[in-house]
Coordinates of C-alpha atoms in Angstrom, one line a residue:
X1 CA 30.7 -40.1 -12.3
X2 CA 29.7 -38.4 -9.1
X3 CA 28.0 -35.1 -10.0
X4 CA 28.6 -32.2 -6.9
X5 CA 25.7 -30.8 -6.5
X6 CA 24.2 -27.3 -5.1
X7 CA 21.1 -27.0 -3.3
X8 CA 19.4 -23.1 -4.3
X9 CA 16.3 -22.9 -2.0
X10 CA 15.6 -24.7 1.3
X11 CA 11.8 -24.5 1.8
X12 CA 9.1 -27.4 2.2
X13 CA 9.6 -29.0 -1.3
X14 CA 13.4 -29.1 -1.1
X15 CA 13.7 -30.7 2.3
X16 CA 10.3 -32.6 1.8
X17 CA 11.2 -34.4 -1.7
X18 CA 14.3 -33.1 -3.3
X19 CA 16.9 -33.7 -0.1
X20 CA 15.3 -37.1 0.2
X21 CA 15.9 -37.5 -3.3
X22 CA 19.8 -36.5 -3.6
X23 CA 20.5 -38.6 -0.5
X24 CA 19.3 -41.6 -1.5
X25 CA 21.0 -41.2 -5.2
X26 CA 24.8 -42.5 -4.9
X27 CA 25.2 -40.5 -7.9
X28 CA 25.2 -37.2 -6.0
X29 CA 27.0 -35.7 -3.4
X30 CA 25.5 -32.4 -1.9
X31 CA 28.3 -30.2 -1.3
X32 CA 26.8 -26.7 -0.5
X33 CA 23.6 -25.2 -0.4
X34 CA 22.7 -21.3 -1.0
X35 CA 19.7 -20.0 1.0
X36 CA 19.0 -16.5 3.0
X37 CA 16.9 -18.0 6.0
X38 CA 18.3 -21.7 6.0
X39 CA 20.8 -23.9 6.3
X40 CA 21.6 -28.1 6.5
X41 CA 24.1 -29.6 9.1
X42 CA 27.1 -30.8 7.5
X43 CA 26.8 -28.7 4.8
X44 CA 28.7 -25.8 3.6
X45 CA 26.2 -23.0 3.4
X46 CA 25.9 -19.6 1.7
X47 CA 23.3 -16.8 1.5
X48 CA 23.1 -16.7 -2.6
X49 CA 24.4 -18.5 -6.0
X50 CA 27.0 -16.0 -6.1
X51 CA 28.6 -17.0 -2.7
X52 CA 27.8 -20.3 -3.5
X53 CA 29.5 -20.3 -6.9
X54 CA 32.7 -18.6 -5.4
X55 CA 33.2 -21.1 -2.6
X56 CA 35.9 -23.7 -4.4
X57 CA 33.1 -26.1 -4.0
X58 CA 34.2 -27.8 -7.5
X59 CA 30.4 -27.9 -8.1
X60 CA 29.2 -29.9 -11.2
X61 CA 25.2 -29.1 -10.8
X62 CA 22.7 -27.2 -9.0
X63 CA 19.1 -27.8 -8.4
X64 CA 17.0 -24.3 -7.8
X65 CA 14.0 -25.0 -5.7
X66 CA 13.2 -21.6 -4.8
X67 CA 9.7 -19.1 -5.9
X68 CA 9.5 -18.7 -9.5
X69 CA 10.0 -14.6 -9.1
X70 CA 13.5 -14.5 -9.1
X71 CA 14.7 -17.3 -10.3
X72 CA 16.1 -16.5 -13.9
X73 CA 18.8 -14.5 -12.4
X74 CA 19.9 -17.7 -10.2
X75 CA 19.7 -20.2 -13.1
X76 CA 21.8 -17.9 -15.6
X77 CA 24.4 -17.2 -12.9
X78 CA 24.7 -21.4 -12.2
X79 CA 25.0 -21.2 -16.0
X80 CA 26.9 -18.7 -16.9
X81 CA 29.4 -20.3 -14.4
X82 CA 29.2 -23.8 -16.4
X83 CA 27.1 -25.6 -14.5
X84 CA 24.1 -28.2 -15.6
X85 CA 20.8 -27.3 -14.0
X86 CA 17.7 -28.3 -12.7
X87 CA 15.0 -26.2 -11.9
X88 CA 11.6 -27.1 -9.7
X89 CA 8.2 -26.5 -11.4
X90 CA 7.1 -23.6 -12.2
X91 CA 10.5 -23.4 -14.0
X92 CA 10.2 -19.7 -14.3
X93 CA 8.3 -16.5 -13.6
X94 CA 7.4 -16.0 -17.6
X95 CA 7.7 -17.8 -20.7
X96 CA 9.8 -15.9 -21.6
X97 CA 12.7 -16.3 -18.8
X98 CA 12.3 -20.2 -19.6
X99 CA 12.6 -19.6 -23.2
X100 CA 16.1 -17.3 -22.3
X101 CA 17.5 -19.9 -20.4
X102 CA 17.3 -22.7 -22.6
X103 CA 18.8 -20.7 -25.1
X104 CA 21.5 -19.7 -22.8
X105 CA 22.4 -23.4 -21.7
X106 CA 22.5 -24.3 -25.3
X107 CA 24.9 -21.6 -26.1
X108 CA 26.6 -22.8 -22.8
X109 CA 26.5 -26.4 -23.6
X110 CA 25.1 -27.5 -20.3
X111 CA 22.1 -29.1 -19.4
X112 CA 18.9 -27.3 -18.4
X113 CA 16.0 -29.6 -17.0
X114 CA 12.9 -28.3 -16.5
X115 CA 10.8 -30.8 -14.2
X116 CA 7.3 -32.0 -13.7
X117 CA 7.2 -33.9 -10.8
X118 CA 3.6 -35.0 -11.2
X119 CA 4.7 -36.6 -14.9
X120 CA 6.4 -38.9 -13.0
X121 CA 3.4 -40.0 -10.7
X122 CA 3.1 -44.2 -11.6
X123 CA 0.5 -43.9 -13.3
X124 CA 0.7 -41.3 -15.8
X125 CA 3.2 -43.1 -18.6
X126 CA 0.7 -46.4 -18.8
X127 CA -1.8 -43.7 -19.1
X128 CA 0.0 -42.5 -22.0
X129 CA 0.6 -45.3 -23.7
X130 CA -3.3 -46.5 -23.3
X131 CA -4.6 -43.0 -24.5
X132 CA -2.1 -43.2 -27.5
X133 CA -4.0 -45.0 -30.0
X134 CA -7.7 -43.7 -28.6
X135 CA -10.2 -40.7 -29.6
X136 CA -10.5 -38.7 -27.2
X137 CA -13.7 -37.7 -26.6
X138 CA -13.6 -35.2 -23.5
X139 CA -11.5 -34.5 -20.5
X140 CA -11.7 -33.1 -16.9
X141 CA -9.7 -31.9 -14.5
X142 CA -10.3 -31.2 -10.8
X143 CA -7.4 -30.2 -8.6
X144 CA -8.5 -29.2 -5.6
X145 CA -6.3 -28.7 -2.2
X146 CA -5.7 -26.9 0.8
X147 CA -3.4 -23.6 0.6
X148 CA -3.4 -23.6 4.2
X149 CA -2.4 -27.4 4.6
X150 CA 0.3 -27.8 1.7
X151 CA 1.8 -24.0 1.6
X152 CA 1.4 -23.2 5.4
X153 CA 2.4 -19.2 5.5
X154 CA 3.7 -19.4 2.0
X155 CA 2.8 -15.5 1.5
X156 CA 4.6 -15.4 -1.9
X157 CA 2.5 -17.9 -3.5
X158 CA -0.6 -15.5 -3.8
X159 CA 1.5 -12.4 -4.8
X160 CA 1.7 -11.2 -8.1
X161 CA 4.1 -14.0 -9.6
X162 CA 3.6 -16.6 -7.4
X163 CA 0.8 -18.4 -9.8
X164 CA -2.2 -19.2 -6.7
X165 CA -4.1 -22.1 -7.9
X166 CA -1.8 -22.2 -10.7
X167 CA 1.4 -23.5 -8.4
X168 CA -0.7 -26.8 -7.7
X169 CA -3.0 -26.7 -11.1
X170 CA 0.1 -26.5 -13.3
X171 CA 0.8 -30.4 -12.0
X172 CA -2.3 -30.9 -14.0
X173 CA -1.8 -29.4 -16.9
X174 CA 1.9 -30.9 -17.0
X175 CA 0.1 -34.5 -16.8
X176 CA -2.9 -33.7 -19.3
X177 CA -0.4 -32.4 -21.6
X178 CA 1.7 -35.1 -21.2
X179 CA -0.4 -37.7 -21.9
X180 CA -3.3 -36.6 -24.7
X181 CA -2.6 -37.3 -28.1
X182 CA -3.1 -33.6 -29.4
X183 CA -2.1 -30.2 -28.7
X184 CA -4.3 -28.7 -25.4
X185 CA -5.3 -25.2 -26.6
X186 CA -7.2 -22.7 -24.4
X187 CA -10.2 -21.4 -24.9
X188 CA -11.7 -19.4 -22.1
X189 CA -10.6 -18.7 -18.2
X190 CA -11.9 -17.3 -15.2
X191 CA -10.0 -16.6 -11.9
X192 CA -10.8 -15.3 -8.7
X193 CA -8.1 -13.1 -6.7
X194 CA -9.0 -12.6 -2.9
X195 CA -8.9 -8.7 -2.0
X196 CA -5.7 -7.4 -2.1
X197 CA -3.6 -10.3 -3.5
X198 CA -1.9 -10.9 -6.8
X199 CA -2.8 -14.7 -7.7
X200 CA -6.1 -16.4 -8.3
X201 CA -7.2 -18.8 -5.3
X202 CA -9.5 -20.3 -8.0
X203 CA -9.7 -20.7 -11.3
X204 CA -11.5 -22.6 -14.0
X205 CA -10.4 -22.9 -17.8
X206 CA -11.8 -24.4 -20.9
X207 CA -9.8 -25.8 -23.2
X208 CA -9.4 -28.3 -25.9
X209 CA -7.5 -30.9 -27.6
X210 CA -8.5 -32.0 -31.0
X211 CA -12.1 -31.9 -31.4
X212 CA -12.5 -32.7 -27.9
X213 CA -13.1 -30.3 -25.1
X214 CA -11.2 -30.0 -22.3
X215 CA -12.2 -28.4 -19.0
X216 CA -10.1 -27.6 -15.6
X217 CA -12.3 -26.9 -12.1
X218 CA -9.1 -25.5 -10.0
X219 CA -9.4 -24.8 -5.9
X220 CA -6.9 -23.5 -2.9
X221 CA -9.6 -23.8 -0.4
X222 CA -10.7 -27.4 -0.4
X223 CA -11.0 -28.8 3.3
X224 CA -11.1 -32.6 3.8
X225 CA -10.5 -34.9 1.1
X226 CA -8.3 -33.5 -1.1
X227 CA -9.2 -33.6 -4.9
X228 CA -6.0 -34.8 -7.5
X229 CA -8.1 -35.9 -10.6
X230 CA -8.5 -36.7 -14.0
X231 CA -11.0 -37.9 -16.7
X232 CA -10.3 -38.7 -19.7
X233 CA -13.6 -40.1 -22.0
X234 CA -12.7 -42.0 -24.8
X235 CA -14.5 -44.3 -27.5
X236 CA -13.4 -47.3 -25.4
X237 CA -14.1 -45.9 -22.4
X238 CA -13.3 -43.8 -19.2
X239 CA -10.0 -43.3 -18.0
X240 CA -9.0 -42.1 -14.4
X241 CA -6.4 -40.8 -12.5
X242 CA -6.2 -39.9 -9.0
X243 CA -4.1 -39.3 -6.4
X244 CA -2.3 -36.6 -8.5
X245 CA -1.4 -39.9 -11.1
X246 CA -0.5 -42.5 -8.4
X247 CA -3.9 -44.3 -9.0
X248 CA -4.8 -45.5 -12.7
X249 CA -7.9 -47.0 -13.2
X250 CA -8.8 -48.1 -17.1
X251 CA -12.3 -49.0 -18.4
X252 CA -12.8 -51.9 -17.1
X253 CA -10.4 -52.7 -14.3
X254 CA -10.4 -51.5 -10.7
X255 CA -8.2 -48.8 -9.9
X256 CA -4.3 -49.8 -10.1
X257 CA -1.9 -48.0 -7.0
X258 CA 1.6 -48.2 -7.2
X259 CA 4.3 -46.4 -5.4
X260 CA 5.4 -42.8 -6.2
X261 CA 9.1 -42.1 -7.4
X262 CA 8.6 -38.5 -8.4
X263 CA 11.7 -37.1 -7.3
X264 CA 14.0 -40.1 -7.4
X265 CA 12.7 -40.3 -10.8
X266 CA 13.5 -36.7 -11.5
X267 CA 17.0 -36.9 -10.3
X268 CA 18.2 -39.8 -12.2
X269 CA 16.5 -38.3 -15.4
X270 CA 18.7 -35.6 -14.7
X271 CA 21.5 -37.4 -14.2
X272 CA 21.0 -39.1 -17.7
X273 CA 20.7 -35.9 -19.0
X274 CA 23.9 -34.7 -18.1
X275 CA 26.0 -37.8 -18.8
X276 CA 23.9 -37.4 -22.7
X277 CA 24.6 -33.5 -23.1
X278 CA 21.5 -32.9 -23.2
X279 CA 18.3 -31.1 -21.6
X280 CA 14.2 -31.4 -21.0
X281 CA 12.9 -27.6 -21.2
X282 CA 9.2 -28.3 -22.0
X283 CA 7.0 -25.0 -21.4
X284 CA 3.6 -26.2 -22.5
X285 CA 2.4 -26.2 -18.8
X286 CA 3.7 -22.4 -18.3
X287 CA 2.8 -21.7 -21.8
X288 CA -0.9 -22.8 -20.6
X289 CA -1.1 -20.7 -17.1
X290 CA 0.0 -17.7 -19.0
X291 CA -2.6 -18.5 -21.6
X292 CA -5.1 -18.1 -19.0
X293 CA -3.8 -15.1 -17.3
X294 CA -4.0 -13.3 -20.5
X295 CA -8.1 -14.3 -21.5
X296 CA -9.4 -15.3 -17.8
X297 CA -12.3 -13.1 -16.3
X298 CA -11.1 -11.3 -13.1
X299 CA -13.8 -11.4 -10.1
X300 CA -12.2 -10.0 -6.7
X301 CA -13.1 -12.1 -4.4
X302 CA -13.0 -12.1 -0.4
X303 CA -9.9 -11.1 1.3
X304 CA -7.6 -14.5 2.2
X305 CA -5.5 -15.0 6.0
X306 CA -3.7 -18.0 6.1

């Protein structure tokens, strides 16, 4: 069945990965989009859900890819109004909101999928399936990029809300939880806020799963090479991911690249959700970030410009 989908949100990730994503799948058709600063050729266009909701569109779906501040109210009007939703990562401001809207879709009986893209990076199920019958010894993360290169002007992301490092570190933590046998619990943090923002520009946490210990080196202002990784130390040795999961390289064997289907993967997950009754609301990556907002050591640190 052909699900009628909305579009909330038409910034860089929409039009870089999810409008790619929906066009390719024959199982959508995009039918209107709701933005206040853009809209797509050919489609109907409104400047909120509301509008969007009350323009005989027959929607079935919507997918929200706008900030995180903000978004409850847009996924609890799409659901309110009946519709199955899909919601871009962070899928909420708080844990809180997230928590609230899966209850709400329940009561509903609609879907609510929370994604994380970088879970569906190729390498990160075989690295699941390899770590599942290991001890895990240790584990490292270092996810370090660009703000200027990947959020160019993106004020909102280092306002109180908008996460900082956490926007890109969260991909981590959505992997690491993802694919460790244990619980990740966190131990200690420490963040450093530029003068005047809201949101760390780097952060570093220490953590652990099971008896082993877990660490997270986090960075916004990384030039050249940009950093996606992953260690994971076992008693038969060291696993690696790179390339924000595309790269798997076991103990062993030379590193393994295969090609990325994050968002295609996303959408037809969400697709099989919906034809199921069903929905994916895991909160362990939010549940984390919040975590470290709540223990982390503050140091102000110099002012950021993009």
């Amino acid at each position: 069945m052909m699900i009628r989908l909305g579009l909330v949100g038409i910034g860089k990730i929409a039009r870089d990965q999810h409008l790619p994503a929906i066009r390719a799948d024959d199982r959508y058709e995009l039918v209107a989009t709701a933005s206040r600063h853009a809209q797509l050729d050919g489609v109907p266009g409104h400047v909120d859900i509301a509008a969007m909701i009350a323009g005989d569109h027959r929607l079935g779906a919507v997918s929200i890819c706008t900030p995180p501040v903000g978004r409850h109210a847009i996924a609890a009007a799409a659901i309110d109004a009946g519709l199955h939703v899909m919601l871009e990562k962070p899928p909420a401001a708080t844990t809180t909101e997230i928590s609230a809207l899966a209850d709400y879709a329940r009561a509903r009986g609609v879907t609510l999928f929370a994604t994380w893209h970088s879970r569906e990076a190729a390498g990160v199920g075989p690295a699941r399936d390899w770590l599942s019958d290991k001890r895990i010894r240790a584990a490292h993360i270092r996810w370090k990029e660009d703000i200027r290169r990947w959020h160019p002007g993106q004020e909102w992301i280092l306002d109180a809300g908008g996460f900082g490092v956490f926007d890109p570190g969260i991909n981590a933590l959505s992997i690491m939880a993802a694919i460790l046998p244990a619980p990740l619990l966190l131990d200690a943090a420490q963040i450093d806020i530029p003068e005047g923002r809201g949101s760390p520009i780097a952060a570093t946490m220490a953590m652990r799963s099971g008896d082993a210990e877990v660490t997270a080196d986090l960075d916004f202002l990384q030039t050249g090479p940009q950093s996606w990784d992953i260690e994971v130390e076992t008693d038969a040795g060291t696993l690696r991911l790179s390339m924000g999961g595309s790269v798997l390289e076991l103990p062993g064997g030379e590193p393994v690249t295969r090609e990325d289907r994050e968002y295609p993967r996303l959408y037809t997950r969400f697709a099989e959700l919906i034809a199921a009754g069903k929905s994916d609301v895991d909160i362990r990556p939010l549940q984390l970030v919040a975590d470290a907002f709540l223990v982390a050591e503050r140091r102000t640190v110099a002012p950021f410009q993009f």
